Short mmCIF file of C-alpha atoms and ligand atoms in Angstrom, two decimals:
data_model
loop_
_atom_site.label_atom_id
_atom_site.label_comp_id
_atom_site.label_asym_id
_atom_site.label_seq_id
_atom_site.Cartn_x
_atom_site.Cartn_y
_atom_site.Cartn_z
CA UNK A 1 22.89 57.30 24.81
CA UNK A 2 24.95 56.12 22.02
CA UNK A 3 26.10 58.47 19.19
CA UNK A 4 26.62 57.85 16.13
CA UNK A 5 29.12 57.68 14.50
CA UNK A 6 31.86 57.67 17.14
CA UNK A 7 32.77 61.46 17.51
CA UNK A 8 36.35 62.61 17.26
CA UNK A 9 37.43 63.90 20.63
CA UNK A 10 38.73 67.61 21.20
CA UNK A 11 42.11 68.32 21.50
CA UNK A 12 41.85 68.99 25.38
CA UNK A 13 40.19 65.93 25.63
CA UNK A 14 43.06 63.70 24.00
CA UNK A 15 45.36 65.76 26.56
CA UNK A 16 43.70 64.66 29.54
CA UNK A 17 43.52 61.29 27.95
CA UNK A 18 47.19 61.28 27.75
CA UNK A 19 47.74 62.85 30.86
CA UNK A 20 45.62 59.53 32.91
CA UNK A 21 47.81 57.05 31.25
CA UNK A 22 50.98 58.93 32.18
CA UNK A 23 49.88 59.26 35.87
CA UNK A 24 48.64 55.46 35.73
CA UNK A 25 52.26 54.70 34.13
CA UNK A 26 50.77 53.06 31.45
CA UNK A 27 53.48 52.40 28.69
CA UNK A 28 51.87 50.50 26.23
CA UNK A 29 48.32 51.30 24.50
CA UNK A 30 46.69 48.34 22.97
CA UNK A 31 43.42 48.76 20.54
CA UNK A 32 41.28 45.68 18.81
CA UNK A 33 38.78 44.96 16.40
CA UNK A 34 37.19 42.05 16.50
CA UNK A 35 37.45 40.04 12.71
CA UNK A 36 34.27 38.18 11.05
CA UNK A 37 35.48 34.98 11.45
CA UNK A 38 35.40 36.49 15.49
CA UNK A 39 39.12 36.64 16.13
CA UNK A 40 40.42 39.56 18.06
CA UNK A 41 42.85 41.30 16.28
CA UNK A 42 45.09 44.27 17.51
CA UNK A 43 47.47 47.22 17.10
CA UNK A 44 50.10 48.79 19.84
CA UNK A 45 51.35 52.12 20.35
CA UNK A 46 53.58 53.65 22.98
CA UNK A 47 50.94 55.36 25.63
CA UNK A 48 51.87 58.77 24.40
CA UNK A 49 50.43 58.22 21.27
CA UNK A 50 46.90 57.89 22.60
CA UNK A 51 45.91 60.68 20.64
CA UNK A 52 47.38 60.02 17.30
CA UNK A 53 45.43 56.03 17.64
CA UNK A 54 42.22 57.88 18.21
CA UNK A 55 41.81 60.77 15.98
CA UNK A 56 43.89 59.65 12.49
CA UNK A 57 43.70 55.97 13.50
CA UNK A 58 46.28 52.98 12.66
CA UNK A 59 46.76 51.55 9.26
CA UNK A 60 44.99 48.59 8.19
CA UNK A 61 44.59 46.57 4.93
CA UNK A 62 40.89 46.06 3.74
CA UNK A 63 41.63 42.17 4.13
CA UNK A 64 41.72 42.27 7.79
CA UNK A 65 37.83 41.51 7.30
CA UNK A 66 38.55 38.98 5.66
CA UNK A 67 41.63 37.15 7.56
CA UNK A 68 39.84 33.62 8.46
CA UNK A 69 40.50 31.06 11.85
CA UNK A 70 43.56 30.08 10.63
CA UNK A 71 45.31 32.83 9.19
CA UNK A 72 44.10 32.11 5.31
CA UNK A 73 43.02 35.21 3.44
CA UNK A 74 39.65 34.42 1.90
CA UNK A 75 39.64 37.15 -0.61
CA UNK A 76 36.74 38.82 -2.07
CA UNK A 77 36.12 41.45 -4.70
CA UNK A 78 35.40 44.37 -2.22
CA UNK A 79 38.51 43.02 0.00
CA UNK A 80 41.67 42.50 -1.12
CA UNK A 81 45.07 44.13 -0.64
CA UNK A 82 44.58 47.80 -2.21
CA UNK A 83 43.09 50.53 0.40
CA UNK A 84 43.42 51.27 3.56
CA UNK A 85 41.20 51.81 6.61
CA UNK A 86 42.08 53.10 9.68
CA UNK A 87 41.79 51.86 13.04
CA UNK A 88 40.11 54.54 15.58
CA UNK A 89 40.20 53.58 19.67
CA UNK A 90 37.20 54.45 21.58
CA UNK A 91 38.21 56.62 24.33
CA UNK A 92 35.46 56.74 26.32
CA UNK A 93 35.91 52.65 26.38
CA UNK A 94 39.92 52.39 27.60
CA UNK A 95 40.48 50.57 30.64
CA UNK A 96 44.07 50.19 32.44
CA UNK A 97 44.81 46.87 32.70
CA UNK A 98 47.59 47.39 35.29
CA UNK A 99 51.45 46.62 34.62
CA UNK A 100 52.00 49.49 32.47
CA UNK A 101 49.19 48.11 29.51
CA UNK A 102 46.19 49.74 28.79
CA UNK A 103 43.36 48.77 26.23
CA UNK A 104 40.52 50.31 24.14
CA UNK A 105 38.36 48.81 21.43
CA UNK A 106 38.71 50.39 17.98
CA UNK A 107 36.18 51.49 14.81
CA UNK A 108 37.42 50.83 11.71
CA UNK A 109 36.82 53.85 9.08
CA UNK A 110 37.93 55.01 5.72
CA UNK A 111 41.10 57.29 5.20
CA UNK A 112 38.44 60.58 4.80
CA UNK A 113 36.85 59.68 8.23
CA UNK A 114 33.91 58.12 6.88
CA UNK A 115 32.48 54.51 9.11
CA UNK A 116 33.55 51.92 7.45
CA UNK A 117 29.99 50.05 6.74
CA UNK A 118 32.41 46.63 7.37
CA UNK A 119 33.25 47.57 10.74
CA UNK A 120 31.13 45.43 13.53
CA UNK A 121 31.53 47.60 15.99
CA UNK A 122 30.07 50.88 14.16
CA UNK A 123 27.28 48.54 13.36
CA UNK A 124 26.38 47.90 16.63
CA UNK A 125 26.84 51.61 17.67
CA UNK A 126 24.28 52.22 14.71
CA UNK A 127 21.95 49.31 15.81
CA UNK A 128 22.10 50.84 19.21
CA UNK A 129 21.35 54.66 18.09
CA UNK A 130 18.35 53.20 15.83
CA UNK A 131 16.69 51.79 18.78
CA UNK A 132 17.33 55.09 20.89
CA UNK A 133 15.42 56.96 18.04
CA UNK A 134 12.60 54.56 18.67
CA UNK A 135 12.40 55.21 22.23
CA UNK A 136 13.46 51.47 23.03
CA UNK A 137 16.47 51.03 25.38
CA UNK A 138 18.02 47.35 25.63
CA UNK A 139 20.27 45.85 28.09
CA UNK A 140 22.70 42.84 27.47
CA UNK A 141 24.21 40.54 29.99
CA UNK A 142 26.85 38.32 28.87
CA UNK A 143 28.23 34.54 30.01
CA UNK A 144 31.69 33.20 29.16
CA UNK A 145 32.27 29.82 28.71
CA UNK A 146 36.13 28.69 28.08
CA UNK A 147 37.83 25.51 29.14
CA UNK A 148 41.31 25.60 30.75
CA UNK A 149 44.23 23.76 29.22
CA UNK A 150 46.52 21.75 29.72
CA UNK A 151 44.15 19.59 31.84
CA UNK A 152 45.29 19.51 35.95
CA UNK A 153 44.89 15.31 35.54
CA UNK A 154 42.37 15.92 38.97
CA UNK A 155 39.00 15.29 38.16
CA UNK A 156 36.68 18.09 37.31
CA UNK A 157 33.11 17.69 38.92
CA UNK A 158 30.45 19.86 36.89
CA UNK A 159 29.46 22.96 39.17
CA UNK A 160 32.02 21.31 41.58
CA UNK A 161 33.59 22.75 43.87
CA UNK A 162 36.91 21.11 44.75
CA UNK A 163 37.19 21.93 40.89
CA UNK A 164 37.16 25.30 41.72
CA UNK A 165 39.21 25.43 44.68
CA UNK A 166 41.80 23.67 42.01
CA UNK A 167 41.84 26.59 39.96
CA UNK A 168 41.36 29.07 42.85
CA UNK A 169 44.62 31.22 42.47
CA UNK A 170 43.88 31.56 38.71
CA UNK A 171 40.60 32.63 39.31
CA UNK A 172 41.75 35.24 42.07
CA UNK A 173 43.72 36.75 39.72
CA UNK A 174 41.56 36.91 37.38
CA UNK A 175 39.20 38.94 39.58
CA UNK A 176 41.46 40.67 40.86
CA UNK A 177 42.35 41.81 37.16
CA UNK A 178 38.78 42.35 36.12
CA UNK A 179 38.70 44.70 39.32
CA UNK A 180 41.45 46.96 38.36
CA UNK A 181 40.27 47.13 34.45
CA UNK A 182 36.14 47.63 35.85
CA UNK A 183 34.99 44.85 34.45
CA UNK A 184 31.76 44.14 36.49
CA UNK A 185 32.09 40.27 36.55
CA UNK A 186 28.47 38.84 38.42
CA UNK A 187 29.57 34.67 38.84
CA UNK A 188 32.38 32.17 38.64
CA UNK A 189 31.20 28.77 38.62
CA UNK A 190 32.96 25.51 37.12
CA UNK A 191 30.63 24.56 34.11
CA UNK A 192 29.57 21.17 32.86
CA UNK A 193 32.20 20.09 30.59
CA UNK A 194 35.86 18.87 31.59
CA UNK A 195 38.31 21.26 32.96
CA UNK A 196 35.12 24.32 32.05
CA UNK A 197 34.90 27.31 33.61
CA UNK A 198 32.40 29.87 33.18
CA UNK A 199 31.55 33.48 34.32
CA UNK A 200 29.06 35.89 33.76
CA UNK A 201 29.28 39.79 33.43
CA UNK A 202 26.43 42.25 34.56
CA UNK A 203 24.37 43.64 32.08
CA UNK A 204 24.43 46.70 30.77
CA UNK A 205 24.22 48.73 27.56
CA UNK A 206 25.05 46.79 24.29
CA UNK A 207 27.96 48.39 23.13
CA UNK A 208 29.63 48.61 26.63
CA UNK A 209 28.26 44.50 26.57
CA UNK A 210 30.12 43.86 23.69
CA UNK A 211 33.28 45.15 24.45
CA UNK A 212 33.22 43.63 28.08
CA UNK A 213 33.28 40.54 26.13
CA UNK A 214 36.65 41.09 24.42
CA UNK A 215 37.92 42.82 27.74
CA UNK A 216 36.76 39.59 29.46
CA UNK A 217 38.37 37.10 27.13
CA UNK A 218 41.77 39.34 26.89
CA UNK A 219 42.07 39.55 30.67
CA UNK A 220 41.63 35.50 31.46
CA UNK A 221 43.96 34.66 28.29
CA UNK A 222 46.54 37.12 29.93
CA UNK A 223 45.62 36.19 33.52
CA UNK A 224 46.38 32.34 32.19
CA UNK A 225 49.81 33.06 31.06
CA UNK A 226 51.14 33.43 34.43
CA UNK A 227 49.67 30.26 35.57
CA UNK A 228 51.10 28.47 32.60
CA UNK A 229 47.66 27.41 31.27
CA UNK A 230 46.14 28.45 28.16
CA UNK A 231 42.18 29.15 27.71
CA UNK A 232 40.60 27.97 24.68
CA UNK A 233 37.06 29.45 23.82
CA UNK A 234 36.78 27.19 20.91
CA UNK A 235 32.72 26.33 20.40
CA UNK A 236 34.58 22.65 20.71
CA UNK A 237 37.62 22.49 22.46
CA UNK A 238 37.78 18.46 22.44
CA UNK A 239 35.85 16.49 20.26
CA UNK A 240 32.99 14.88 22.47
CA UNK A 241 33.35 16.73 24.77
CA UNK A 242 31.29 20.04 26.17
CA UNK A 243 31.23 22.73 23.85
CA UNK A 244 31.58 26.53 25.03
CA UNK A 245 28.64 28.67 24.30
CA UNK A 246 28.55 32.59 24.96
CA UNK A 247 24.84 33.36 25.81
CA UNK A 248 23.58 36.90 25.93
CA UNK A 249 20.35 37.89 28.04
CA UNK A 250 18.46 40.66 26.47
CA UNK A 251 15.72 43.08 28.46
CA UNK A 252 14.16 45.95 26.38
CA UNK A 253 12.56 48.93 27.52
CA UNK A 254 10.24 51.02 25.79
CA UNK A 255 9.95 54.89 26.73
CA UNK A 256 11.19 53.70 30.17
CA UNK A 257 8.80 50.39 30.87
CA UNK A 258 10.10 46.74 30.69
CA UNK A 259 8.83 44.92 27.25
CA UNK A 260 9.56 41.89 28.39
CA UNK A 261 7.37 41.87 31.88
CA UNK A 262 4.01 43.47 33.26
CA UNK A 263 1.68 42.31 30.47
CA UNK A 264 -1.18 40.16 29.72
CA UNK A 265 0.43 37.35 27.35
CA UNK A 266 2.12 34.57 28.39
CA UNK A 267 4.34 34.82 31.28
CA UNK A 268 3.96 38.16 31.58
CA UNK A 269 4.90 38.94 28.29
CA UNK A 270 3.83 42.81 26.78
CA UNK A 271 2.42 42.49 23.65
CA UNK A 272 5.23 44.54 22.06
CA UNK A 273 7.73 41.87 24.03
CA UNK A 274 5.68 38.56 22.55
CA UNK A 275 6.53 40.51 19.49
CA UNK A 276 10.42 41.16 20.21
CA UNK A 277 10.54 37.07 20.85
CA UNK A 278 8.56 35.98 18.00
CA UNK A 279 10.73 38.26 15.92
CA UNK A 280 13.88 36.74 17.42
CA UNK A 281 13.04 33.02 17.01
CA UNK A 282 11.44 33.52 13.29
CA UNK A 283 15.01 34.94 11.84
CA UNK A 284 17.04 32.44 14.04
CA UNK A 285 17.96 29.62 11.27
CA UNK A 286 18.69 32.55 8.77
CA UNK A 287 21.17 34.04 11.05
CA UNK A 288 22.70 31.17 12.66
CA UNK A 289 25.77 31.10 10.88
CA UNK A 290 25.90 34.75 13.05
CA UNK A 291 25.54 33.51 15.94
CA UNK A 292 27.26 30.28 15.94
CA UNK A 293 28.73 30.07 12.20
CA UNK A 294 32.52 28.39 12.52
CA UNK A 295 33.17 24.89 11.34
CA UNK A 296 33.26 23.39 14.84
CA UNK A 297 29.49 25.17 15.77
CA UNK A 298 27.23 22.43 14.58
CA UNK A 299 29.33 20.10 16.89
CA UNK A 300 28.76 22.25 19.61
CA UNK A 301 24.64 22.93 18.22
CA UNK A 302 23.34 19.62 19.05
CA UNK A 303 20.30 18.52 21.25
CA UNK A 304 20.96 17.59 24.79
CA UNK A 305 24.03 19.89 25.03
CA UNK A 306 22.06 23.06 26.73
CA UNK A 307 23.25 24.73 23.54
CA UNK A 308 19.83 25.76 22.44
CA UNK A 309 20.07 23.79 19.02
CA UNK A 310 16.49 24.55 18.30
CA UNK A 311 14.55 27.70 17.45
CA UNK A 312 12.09 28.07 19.30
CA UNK A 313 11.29 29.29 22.70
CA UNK A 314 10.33 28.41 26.60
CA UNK A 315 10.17 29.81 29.93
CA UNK A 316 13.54 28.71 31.28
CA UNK A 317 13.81 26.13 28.78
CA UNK A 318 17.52 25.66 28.58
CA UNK A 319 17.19 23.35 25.37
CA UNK A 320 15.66 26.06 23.18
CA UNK A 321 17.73 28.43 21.34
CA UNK A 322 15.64 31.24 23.25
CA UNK A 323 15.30 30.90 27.02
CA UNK A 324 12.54 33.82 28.65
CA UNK A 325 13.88 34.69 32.06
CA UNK A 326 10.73 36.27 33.98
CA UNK A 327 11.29 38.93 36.65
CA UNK A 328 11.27 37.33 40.25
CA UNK A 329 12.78 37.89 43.30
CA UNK A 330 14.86 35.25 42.15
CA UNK A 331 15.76 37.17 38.97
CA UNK A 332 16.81 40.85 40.17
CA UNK A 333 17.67 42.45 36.84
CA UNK A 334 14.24 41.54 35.37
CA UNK A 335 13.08 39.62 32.59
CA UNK A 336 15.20 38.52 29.78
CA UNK A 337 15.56 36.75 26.88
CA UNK A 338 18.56 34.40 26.53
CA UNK A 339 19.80 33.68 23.27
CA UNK A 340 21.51 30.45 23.87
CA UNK A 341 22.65 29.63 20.40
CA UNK A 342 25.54 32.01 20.46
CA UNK A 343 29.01 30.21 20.65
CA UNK A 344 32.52 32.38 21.44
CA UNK A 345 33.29 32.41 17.57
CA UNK A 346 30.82 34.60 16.82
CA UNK A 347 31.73 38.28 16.67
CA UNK A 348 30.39 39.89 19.80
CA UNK A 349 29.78 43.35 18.18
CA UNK A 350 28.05 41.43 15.13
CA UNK A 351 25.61 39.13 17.41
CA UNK A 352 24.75 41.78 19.75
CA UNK A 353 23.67 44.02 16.29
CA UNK A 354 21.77 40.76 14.97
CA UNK A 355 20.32 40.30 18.39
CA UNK A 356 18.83 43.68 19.00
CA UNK A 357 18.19 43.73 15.21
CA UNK A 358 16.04 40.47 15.17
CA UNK A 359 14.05 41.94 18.76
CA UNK A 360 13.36 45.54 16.33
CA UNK A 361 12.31 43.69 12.89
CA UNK A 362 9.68 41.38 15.04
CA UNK A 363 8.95 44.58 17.25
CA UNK A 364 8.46 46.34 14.05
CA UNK A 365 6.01 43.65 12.05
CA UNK A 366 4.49 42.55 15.42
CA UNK A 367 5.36 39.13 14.46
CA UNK A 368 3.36 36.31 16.15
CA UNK A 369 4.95 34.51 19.18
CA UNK A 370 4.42 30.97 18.25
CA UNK A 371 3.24 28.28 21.01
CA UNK A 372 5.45 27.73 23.84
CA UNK A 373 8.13 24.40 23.97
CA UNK A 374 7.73 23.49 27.37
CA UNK A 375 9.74 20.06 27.20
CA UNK A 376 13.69 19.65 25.20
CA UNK A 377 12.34 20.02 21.93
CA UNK A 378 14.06 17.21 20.56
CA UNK A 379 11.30 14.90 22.29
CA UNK A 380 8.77 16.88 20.76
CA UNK A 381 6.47 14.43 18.98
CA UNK A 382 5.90 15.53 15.21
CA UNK A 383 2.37 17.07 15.71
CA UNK A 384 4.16 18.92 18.59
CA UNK A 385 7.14 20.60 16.63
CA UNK A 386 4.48 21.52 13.79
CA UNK A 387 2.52 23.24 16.09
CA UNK A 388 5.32 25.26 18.18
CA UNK A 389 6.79 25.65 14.63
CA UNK A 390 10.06 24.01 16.67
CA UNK A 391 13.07 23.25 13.68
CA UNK A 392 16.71 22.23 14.33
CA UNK A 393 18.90 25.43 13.32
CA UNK A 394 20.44 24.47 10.33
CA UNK A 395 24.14 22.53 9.70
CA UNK A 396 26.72 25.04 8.74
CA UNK A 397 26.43 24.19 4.55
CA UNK A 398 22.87 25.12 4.87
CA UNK A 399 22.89 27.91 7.32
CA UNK A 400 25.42 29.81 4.72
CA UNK A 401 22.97 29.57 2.20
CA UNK A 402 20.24 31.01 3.99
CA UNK A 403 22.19 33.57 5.40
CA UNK A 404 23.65 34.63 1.58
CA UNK A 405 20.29 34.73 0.21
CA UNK A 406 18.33 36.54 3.07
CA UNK A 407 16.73 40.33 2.84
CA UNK A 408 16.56 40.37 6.93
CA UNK A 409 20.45 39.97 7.07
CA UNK A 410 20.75 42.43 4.15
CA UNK A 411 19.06 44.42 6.54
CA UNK A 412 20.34 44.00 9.25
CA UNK A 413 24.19 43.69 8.89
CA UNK A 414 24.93 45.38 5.52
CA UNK A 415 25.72 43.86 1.79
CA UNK A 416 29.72 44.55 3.10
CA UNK A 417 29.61 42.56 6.20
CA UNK A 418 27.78 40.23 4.38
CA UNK A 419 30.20 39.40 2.02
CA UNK A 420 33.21 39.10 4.13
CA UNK A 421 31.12 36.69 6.94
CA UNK A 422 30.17 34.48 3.97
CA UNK A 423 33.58 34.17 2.61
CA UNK A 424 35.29 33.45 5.73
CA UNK A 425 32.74 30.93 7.08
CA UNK A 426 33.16 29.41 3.60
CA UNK A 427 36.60 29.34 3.84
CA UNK A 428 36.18 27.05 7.03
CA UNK A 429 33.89 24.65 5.40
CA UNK A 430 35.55 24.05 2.48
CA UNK A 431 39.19 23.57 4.53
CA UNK A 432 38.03 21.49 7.83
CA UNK A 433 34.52 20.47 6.52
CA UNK A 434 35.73 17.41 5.44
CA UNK A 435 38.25 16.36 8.01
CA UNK A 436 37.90 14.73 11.42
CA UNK A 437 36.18 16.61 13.86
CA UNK A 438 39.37 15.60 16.34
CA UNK A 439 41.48 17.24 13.70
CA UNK A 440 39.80 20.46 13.08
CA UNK A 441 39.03 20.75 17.43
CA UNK A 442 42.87 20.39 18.19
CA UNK A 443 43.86 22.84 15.17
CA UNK A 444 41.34 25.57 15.70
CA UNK A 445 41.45 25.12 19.81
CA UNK A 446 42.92 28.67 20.43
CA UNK A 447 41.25 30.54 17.49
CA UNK A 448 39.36 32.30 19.44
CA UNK A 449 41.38 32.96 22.57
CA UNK A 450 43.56 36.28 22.89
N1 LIG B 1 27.99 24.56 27.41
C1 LIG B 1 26.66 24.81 26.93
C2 LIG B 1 26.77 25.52 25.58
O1 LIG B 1 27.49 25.10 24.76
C3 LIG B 1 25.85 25.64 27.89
C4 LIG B 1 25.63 25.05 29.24
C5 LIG B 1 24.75 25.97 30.07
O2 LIG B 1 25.29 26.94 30.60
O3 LIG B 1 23.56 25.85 30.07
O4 LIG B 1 26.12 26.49 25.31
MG1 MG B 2 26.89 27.92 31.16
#
């Protein structure tokens, strides 16, 4: 179960934690936070000082929430360059990487050890703990999209698999890596889009999810340097070309039973679980510039991309924004929800909170599941999107506004948070809004890539 907030470990404990990374001859200690604007950012210490990055934490200036895609500060009233908040690794999260490195994810938190309310990751350890107190339990299963650069020049067959066999030593290493640092990687397969490869990771609890993302992204971007490639998980990479989505797959429980299968509504849907999606698809176009809120997203966001550009939902409709999974032989973790919308700028830690905070609110009003879209909802005729209440998530201008002026993300991620996703996102639209969408792609390629 997830505590909160993150509890400060005993002194035995940071000696033993010390002690493993001497025996594993790990030299260098490397924690992250993940930004708004979802860049990973990160501080080093020599290995011995394990304890000193957990319990007092390394400096860092209040505008490191507000640091945007391309290294702009987008200063705000509550963030500029007085204070200080320190930087706290997880423990219980460090993996070895191997070669002397090890990494943990950090919590940001003020000087007097209070949780910084800014700090993504306490958010989603908060969001977690509130649904614990509720009796609900929630699993998340993660895919990575990212597309390998500079291109081989051999041509790149979607789910091919010559393309994979051209990429094969690259991708045993990268398992080989994900191995030694346990990250519990389910499928490698070459995706749809030019030089594209995606894998997923097994679900498990959201926090644990979340991180597994960053682990994930840091291992292939590290993995890639001694193949003399470079990774970009850029929502748009190249301009017309595929863009890189990073879908999560939700299953609740409630007091031990699955929400989400074994009832009497649609699919098999409990009524609790038609709740959860109703819930989920009602807040999507106020929360979109969450999930998939960088200038390049609305590229990415359009119909016939797989990208889920709609909200609404479907059983295993990969054109709506929320795909239902059911439980089948075929499907052995049980049913899920996909979000599909998400794209790899997003903050993990942020749209795993908004996630599980959208399922809770809908759980919580027993919102109405609207009708089923059981074709790509961009054919939908009129009459058909008004009744399935099917609308196009909103371009990035309008999705800001919502997202300033809406109660549910007050809510749900905090009038802090708030404040520095706005300005960031802003920051983006008012720089690259304008320009070429070749431009902005080639400049902002390896924002999001470690
Ligand atoms: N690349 C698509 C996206 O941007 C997803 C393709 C798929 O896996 O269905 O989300
Ligand atoms: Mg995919």
């Amino acid at each position: 179960m997830t505590t909160y907030p993150m509890p400060v470990l005993a002194a035995e404990e940071l000696a033993t934690a010390a002690a493993r990374l001497e025996d594993a001859e790990v030299r260098l200690l490397c924690g992250s936070v993940v930004d708004p604007a979802g860049v990973i950012r990160a501080k080093h210490v020599p290995a011995r000082r394990v304890g000193a990055f957990h319990a007092g934490g390394m400096g860092a200036s209040p505008s490191w929430n507000v640091f945007c895609v391309d290294n702009a500060i987008a200063f705000t009233p509550r963030f500029g360059v007085v204070g200080d908040l320190r930087l706290r690794t997880d423990l219980a999260a460090l993996r070895l990487l191997g070669d002397g490195v090890a990494w943990a994810p950090a919590e940001m938190f003020d000087q007097d050890g209070t949780p910084a309310p800014v700090c993504t990751r306490g958010l989603l350890r908060r969001t977690v703990a509130g649904l614990a107190e509720r009796g609900l339990g929630a699993q998340v299963g993660c895919e990575l999209e990212m597309v390998l650069t500079p291109r081989s020049g051999a041509s790149w067959n979607a789910y091919g698999l010559g393309a994979l066999l051209d990429i094969e030593p690259f991708v045993l290493d990268l398992l080989a890596a994900a191995d030694r640092a346990g990250l519990p990687v389910e499928q490698i397969h070459a995706e749809y889009g030019d030089s594209q490869l995606e894998f997923s990771i097994a679900p498990t609890d959201p926090l644990t999810a979340a991180d597994h993302v960053v682990l994930a992204r840091l291992l292939a971007c590290r993995v890639a340097r001694r193949h003399d490639v470079a990774v970009s998980f850029s929502p748009l990479p190249f301009a017309g070309g595929s863009g890189n989505g990073a879908h999560q797959h939700l299953s609740l429980t409630q007091d031990g039973r699955p929400l989400l299968s074994g009832g009497r509504g649609p699919h098999g849907l409990t009524d609790d679980g038609a709740a959860v999606v109703g819930g989920i698809v009602a807040g999507l176009p106020q929360l979109t510039a969450v999930f998939a809120g960088s200038v390049l997203s609305p590229h990415r966001l359009q119909p016939g991309h797989w990208s889920g550009a709609f909200a609404c939902w479907g059983w295993e409709n990969r054109e709506a924004a929320v795909r239902l999974c059911t439980a089948t032989p075929g499907n052995p973790h049980g049913a899920s929800v996909e979000l599909k919308c998400i794209d790899p700028s997003a903050n993990p830690y942020l749209a795993t909170a908004a996630f599980l905070g959208l399922a809770l609110e809908g759980l919580a009003g027993g919102a109405p599941l609207p009708p089923e879209v059981t074709v790509a909802p961009a054919e939908l005729t009129p009459e058909e999107a008004a009744r399935t209440a099917a609308v196009r998530l909103p371009d990035l201008a309008s999705a800001l506004g919502l997202l300033e002026t809406s109660d549910l993300a007050r809510l749900l991620l905090g009038e802090e948070l708030l404040e520095a996703l706005v300005a960031v996102r802003r920051h983006e639209l008012d720089t690259y809004g304008g320009e070429d969408v070749e431009v902005v792609a080639e400049k902002l390629r390896y924002a999001w890539s470690a």
